[in-house]
mmCIF file of C-alpha atoms in Angstrom:
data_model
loop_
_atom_site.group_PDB
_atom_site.id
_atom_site.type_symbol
_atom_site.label_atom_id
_atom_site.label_comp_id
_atom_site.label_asym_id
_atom_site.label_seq_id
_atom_site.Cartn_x
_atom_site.Cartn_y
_atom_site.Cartn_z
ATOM 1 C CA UNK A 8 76.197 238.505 -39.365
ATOM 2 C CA UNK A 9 75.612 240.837 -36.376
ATOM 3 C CA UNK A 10 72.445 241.869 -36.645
ATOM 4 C CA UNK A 11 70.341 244.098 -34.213
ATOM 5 C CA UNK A 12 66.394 243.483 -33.407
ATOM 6 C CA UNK A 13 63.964 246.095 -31.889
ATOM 7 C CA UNK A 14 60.850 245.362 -30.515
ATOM 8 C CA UNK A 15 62.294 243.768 -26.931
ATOM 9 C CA UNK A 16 60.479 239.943 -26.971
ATOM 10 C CA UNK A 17 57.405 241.108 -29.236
ATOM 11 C CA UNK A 18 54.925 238.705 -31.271
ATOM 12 C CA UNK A 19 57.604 239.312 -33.738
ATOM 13 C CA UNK A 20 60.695 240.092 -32.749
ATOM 14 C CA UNK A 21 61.113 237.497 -30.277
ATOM 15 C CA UNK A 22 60.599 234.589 -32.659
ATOM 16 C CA UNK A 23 62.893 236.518 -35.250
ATOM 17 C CA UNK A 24 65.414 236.905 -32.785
ATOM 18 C CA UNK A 25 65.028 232.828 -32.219
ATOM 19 C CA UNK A 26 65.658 231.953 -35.717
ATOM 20 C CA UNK A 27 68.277 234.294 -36.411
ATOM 21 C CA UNK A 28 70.427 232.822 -33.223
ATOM 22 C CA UNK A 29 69.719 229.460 -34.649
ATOM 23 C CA UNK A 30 70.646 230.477 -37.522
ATOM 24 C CA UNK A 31 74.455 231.148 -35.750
ATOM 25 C CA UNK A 32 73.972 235.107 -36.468
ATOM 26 C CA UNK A 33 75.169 237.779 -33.499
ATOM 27 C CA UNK A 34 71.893 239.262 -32.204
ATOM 28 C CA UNK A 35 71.391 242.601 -30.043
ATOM 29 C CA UNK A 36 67.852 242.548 -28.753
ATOM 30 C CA UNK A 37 66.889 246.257 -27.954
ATOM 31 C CA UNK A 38 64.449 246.821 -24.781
ATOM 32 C CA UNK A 39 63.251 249.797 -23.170
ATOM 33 C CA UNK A 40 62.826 247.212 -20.091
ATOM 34 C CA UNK A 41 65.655 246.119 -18.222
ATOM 35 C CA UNK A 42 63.798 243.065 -16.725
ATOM 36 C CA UNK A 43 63.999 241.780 -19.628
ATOM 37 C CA UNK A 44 67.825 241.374 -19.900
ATOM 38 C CA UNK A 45 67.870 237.957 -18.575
ATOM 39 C CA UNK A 46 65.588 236.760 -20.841
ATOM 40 C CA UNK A 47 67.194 238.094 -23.451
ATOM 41 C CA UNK A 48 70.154 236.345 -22.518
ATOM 42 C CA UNK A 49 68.293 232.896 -22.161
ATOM 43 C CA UNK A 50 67.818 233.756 -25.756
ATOM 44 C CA UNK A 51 71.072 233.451 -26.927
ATOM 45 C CA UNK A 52 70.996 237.140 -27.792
ATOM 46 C CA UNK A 53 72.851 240.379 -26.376
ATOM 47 C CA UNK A 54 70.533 242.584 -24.543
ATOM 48 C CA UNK A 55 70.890 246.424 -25.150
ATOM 49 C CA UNK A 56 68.526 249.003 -22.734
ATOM 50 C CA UNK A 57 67.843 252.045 -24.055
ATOM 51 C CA UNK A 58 64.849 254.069 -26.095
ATOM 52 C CA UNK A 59 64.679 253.728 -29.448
ATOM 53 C CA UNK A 60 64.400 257.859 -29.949
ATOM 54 C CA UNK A 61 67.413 258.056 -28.247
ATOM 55 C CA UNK A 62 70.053 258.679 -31.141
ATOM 56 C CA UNK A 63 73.204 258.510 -29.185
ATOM 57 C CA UNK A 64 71.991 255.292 -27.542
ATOM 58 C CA UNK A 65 71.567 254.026 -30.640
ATOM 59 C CA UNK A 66 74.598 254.718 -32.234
ATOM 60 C CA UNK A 67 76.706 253.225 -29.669
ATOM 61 C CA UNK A 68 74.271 249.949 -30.083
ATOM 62 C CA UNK A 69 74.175 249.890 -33.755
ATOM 63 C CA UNK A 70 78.307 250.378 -34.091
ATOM 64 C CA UNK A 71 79.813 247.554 -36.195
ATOM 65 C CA UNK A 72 76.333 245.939 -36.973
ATOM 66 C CA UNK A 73 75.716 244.496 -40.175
ATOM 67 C CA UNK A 74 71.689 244.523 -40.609
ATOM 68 C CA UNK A 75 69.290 246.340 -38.378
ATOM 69 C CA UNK A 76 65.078 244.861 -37.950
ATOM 70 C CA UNK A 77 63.696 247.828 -36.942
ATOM 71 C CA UNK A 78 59.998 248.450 -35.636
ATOM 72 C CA UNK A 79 58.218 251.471 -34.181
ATOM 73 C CA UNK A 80 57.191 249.724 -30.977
ATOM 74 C CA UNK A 81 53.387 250.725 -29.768
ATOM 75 C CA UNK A 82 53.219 254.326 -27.830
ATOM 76 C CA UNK A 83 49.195 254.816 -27.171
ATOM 77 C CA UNK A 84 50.710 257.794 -25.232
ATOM 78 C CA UNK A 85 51.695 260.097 -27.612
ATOM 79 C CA UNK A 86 49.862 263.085 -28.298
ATOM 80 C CA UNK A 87 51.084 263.266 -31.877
ATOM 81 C CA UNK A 88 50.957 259.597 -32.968
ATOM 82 C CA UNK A 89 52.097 260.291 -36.683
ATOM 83 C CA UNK A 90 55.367 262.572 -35.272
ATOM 84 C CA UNK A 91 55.812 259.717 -32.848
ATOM 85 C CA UNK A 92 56.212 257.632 -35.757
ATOM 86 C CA UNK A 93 58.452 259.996 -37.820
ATOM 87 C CA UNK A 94 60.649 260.478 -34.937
ATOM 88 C CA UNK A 95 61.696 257.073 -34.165
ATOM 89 C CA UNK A 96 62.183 256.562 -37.609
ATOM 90 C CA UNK A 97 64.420 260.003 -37.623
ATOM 91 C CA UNK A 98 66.482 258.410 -34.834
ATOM 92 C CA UNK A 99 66.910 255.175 -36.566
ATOM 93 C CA UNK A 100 68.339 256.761 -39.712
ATOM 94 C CA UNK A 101 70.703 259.133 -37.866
ATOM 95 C CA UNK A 102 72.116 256.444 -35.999
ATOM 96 C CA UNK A 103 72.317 254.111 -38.793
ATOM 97 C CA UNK A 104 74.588 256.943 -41.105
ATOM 98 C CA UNK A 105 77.905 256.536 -38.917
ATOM 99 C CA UNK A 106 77.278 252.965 -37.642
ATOM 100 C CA UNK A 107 78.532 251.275 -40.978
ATOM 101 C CA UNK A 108 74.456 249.195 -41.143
ATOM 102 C CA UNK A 109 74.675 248.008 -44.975
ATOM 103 C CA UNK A 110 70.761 246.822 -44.476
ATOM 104 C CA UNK A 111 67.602 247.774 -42.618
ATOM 105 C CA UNK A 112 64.532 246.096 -42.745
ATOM 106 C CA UNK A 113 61.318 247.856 -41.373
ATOM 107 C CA UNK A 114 58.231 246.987 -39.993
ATOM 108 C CA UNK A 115 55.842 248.817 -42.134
ATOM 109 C CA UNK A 116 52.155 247.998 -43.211
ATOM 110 C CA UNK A 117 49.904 247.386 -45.914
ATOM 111 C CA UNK A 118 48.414 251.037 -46.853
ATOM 112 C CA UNK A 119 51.951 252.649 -46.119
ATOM 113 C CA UNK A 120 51.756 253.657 -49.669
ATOM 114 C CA UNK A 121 49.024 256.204 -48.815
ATOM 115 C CA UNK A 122 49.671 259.940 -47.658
ATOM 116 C CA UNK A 123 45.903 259.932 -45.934
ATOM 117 C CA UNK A 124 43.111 257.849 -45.629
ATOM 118 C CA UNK A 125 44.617 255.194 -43.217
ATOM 119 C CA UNK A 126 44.673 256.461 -40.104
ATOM 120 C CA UNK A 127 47.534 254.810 -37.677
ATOM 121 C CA UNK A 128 49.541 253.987 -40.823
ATOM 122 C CA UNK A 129 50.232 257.001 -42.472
ATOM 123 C CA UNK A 130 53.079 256.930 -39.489
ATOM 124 C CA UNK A 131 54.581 254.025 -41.650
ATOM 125 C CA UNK A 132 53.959 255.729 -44.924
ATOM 126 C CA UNK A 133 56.184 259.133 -43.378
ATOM 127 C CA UNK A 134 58.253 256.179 -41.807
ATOM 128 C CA UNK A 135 59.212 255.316 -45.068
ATOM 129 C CA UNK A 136 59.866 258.369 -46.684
ATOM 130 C CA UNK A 137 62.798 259.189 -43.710
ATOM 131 C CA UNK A 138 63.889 256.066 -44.572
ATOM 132 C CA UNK A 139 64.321 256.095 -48.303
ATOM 133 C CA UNK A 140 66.314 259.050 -47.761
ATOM 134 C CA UNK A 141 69.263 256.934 -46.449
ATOM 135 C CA UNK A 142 72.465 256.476 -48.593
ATOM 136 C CA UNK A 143 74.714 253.273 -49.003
ATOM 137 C CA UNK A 144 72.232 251.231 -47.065
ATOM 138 C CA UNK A 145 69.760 248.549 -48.668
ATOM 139 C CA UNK A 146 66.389 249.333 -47.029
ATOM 140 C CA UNK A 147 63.486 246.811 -47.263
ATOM 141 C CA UNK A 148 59.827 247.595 -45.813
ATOM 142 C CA UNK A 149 57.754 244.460 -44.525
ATOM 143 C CA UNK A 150 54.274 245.393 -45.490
ATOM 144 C CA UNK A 151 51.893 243.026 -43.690
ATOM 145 C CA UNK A 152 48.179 242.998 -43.165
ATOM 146 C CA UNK A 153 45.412 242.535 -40.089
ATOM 147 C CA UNK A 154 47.054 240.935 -37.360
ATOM 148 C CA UNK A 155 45.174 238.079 -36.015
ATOM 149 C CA UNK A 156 45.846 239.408 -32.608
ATOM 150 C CA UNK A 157 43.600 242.554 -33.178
ATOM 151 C CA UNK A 158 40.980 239.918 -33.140
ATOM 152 C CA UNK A 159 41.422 239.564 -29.339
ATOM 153 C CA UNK A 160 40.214 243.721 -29.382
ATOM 154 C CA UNK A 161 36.721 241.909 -30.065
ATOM 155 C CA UNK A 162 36.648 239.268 -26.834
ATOM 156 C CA UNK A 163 34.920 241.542 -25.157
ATOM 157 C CA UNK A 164 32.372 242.884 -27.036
ATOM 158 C CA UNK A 165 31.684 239.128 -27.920
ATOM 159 C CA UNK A 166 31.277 237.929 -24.159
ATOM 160 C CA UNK A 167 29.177 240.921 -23.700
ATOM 161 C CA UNK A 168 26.649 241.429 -26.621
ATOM 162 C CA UNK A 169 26.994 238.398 -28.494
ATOM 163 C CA UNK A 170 28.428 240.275 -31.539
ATOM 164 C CA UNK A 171 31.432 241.090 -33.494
ATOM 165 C CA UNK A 172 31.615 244.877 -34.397
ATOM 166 C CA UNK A 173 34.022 247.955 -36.502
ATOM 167 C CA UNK A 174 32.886 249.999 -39.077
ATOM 168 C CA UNK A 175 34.228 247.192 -41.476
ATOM 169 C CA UNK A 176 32.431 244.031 -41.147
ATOM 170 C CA UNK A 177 30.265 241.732 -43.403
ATOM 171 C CA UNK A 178 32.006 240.547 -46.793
ATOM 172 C CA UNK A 179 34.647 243.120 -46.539
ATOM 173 C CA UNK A 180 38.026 241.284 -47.358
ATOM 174 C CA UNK A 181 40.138 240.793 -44.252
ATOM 175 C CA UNK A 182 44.514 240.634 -45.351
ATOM 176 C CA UNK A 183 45.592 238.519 -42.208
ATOM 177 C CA UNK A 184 48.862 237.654 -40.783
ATOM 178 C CA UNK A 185 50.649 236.079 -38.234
ATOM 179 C CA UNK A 186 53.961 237.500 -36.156
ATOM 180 C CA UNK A 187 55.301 234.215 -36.637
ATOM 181 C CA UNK A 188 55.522 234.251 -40.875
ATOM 182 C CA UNK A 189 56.563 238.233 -40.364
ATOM 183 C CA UNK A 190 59.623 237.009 -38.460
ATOM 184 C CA UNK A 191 60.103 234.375 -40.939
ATOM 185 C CA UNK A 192 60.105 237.002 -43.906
ATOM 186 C CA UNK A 193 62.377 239.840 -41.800
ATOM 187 C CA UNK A 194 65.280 236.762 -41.033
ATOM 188 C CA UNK A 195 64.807 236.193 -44.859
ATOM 189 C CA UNK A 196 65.359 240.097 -45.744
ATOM 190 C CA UNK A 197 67.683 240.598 -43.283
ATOM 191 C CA UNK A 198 69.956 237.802 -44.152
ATOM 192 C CA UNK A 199 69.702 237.433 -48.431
ATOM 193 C CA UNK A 200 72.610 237.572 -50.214
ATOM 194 C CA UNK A 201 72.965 240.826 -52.203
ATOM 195 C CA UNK A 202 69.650 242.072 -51.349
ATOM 196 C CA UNK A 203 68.449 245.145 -52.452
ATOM 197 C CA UNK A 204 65.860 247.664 -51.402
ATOM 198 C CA UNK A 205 62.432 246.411 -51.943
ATOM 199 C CA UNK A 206 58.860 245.584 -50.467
ATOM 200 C CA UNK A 207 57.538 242.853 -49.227
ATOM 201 C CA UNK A 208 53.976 242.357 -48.728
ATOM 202 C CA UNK A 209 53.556 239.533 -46.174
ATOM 203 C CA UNK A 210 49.981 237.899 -45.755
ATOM 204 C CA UNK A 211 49.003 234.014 -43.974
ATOM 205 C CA UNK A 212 45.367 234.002 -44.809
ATOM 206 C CA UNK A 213 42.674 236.389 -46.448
ATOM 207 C CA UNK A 214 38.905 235.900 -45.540
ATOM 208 C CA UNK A 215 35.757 237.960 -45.306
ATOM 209 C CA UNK A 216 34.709 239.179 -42.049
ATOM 210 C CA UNK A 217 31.578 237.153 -42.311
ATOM 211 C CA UNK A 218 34.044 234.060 -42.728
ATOM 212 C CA UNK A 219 36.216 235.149 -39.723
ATOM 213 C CA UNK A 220 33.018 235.378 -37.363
ATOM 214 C CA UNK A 221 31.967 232.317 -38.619
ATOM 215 C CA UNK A 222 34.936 230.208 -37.925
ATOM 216 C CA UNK A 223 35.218 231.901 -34.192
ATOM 217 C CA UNK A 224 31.177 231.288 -33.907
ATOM 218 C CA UNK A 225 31.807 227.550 -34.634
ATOM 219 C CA UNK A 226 35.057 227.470 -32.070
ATOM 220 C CA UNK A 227 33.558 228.973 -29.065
ATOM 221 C CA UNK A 228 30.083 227.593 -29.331
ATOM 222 C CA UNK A 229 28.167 230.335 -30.852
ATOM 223 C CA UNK A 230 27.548 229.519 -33.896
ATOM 224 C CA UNK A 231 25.333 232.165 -35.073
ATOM 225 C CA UNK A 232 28.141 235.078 -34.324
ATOM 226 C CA UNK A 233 27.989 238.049 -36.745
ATOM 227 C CA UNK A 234 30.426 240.565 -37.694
ATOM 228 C CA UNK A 235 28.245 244.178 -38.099
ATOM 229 C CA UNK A 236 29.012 247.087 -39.568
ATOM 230 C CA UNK A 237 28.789 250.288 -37.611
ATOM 231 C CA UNK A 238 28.952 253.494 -38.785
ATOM 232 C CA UNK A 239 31.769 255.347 -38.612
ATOM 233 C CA UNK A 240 29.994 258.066 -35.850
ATOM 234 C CA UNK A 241 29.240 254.800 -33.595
ATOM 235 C CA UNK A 242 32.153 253.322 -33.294
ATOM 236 C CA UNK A 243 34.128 256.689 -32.635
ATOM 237 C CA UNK A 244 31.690 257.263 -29.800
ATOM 238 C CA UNK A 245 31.719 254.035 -28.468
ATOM 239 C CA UNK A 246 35.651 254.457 -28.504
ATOM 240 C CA UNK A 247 35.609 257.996 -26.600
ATOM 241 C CA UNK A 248 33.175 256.505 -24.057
ATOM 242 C CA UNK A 249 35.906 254.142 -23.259
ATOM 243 C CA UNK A 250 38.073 257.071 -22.749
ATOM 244 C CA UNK A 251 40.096 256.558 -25.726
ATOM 245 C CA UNK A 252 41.559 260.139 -26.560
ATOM 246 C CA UNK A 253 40.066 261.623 -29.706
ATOM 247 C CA UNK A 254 43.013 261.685 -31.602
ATOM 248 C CA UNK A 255 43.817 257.898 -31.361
ATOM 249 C CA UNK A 256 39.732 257.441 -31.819
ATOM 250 C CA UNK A 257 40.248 259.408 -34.910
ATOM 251 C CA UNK A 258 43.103 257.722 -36.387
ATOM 252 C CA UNK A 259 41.279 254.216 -35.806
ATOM 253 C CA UNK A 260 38.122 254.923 -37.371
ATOM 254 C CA UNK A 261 39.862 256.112 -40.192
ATOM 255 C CA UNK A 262 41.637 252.975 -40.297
ATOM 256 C CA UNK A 263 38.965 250.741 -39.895
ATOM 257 C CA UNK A 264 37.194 252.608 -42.438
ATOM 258 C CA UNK A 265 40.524 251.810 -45.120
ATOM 259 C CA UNK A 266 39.653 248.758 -44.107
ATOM 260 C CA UNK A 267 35.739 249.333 -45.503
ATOM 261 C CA UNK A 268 36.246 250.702 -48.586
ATOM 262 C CA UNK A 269 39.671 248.380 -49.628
ATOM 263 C CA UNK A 270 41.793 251.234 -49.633
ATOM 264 C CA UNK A 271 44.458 249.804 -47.599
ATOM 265 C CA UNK A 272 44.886 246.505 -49.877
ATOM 266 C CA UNK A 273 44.626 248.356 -53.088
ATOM 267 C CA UNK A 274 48.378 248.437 -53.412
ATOM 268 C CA UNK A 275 48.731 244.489 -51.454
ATOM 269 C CA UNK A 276 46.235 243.311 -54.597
ATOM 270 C CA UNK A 277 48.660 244.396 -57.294
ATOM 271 C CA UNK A 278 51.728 242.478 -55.540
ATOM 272 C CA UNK A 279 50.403 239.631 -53.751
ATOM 273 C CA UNK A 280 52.719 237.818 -51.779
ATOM 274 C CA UNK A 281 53.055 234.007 -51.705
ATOM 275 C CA UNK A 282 50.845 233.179 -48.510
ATOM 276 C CA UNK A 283 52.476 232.361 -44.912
ATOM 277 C CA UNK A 284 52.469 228.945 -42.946
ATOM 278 C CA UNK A 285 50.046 229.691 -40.051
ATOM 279 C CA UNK A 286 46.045 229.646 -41.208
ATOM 280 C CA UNK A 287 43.479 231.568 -39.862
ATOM 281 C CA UNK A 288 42.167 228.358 -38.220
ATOM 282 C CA UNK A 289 45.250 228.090 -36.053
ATOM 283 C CA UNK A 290 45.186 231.035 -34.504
ATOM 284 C CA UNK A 291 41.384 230.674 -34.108
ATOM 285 C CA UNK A 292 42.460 227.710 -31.806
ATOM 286 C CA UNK A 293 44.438 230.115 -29.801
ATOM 287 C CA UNK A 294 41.194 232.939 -29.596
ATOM 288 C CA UNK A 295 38.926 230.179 -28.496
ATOM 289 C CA UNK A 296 41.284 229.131 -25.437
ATOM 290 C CA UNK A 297 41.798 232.732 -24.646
ATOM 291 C CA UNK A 298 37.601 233.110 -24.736
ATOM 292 C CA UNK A 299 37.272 230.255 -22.951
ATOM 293 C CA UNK A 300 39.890 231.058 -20.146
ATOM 294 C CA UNK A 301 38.399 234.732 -19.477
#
């Protein structure tokens, strides 16, 4: 197949990209950086520079492809964060009409069936809904939960005050997942014999934040660490303090506050996937190194 991948050499695209050449598919690898061309090539993939809310760009890239893995890659610069999000996903589908894609899977999230209440994601839920309104092409959203990466947001705050803190914490349920068993589920999507539209939750592990400060505790020596829970009001401040603009502060403490109450998973508990490969533990190994190396 001849399959394009956004997302450059991301925690998931690159290692989808990997398995898909292995694989003996034709891969494009979109980037908005051209340094990244010959690594790209190294690969085994074709390297196409260009924005991703560039339409014509896009159509010449996506011409004669047969499946497309597309992502909204991270813009902490945009003033409207949910357009941002329906725009890329505008550009995607207007390419994707005259370029003869049968299939596009997207990088959503867990929540993305909410209108409101989840911050960040409710770009993926209008995402989706610019997406469904495609015709002739098979679209499949990859739903996953709490990246264990967004753990690393906490090194700091660990080194510093000895503490884990959101306004979700304690025994509130944390979905997990690692980029590597998302790239294994999109090269499954992307590649199944008469697949259909559908959703696909993806989760590797699911703990309590009291579990997940527990094992980090025991991994970096501290063995009394504690996730808190802060008020919504504290951790917005705490975020504009840092500078963060209020409009990204308010879309994350609405998110972490999803989180809080189990909105986000109510959907993710009424089709749970079959869990990935990579345990919490694993990447724990990973955090310690990192907390140790800093």
């Amino acid at each position: 197949m001849k399959i394009i991948v956004t997302g450059s050499l991301g925690n998931i695209s690159k290692p989808l990209a990997q398995e898909l050449v292995a694989k003996g598919h034709d891969v494009t690898i979109i980037s908005s950086k051209a340094d990244k061309q010959h690594a790209i090539t190294t690969l085994g993939a074709r390297p196409a520079i260009g924005s991703v809310e560039d339409v014509s760009f896009l159509k010449t890239t996506f011409a004669g492809a047969d499946a497309l893995y597309a992502m909204t890659p991270p813009n902490f610069g945009a003033t409207d964060m949910i357009g941002y999000y329906r725009n890329v996903a505008n550009a995607y589908a207007e390419a994707a009409k005259p370029a003869g894609l049968q299939r596009i899977v997207y990088l959503s999230s867990y929540g993305a069936h909410l209108e409101k209440g989840t911050g960040i994601i409710r770009g993926s839920y209008y995402a989706e809904q610019v997406l469904n309104e495609l015709k002739g092409i098979t679209v499949s959203y990859l739903r996953p939960g709490y990246f264990y990466y967004n753990l690393y947001n906490f090194l700091g705050m660990i080194k510093a005050q000895g503490i884990i803190g959101a306004n979700f914490g304690g025994d509130d349920k944390l979905i997990m997942v690692s980029p590597l068993d998302i790239a294994l589920a999109a090269a499954e999507e992307l590649t199944a014999a008469n697949a259909g539209s559908n959703v696909r939750y993806i989760a590797s592990d699911e703990r309590t934040c009291n579990e997940v400060a527990g094992l980090i505790g025991e991994a970096i020596g501290k063995p009394d660490l504690q996730w808190l829970t802060f008020t919504d009001e504290q951790v917005k401040n705490n975020m504009l303090e840092h500078g963060m603009p209020p409009a990204i502060a308010d879309l994350l403490v609405e998110l972490g506050a999803g989180i809080h109450t189990g909105l986000l998973g109510e959907d993710y508990e009424k089709h749970k996937p079959i869990p990935g490969k990579v345990k919490l533990q694993e990447f724990i190994k990973e955090f310690a190194a990192a907390y140790n190396h800093n």
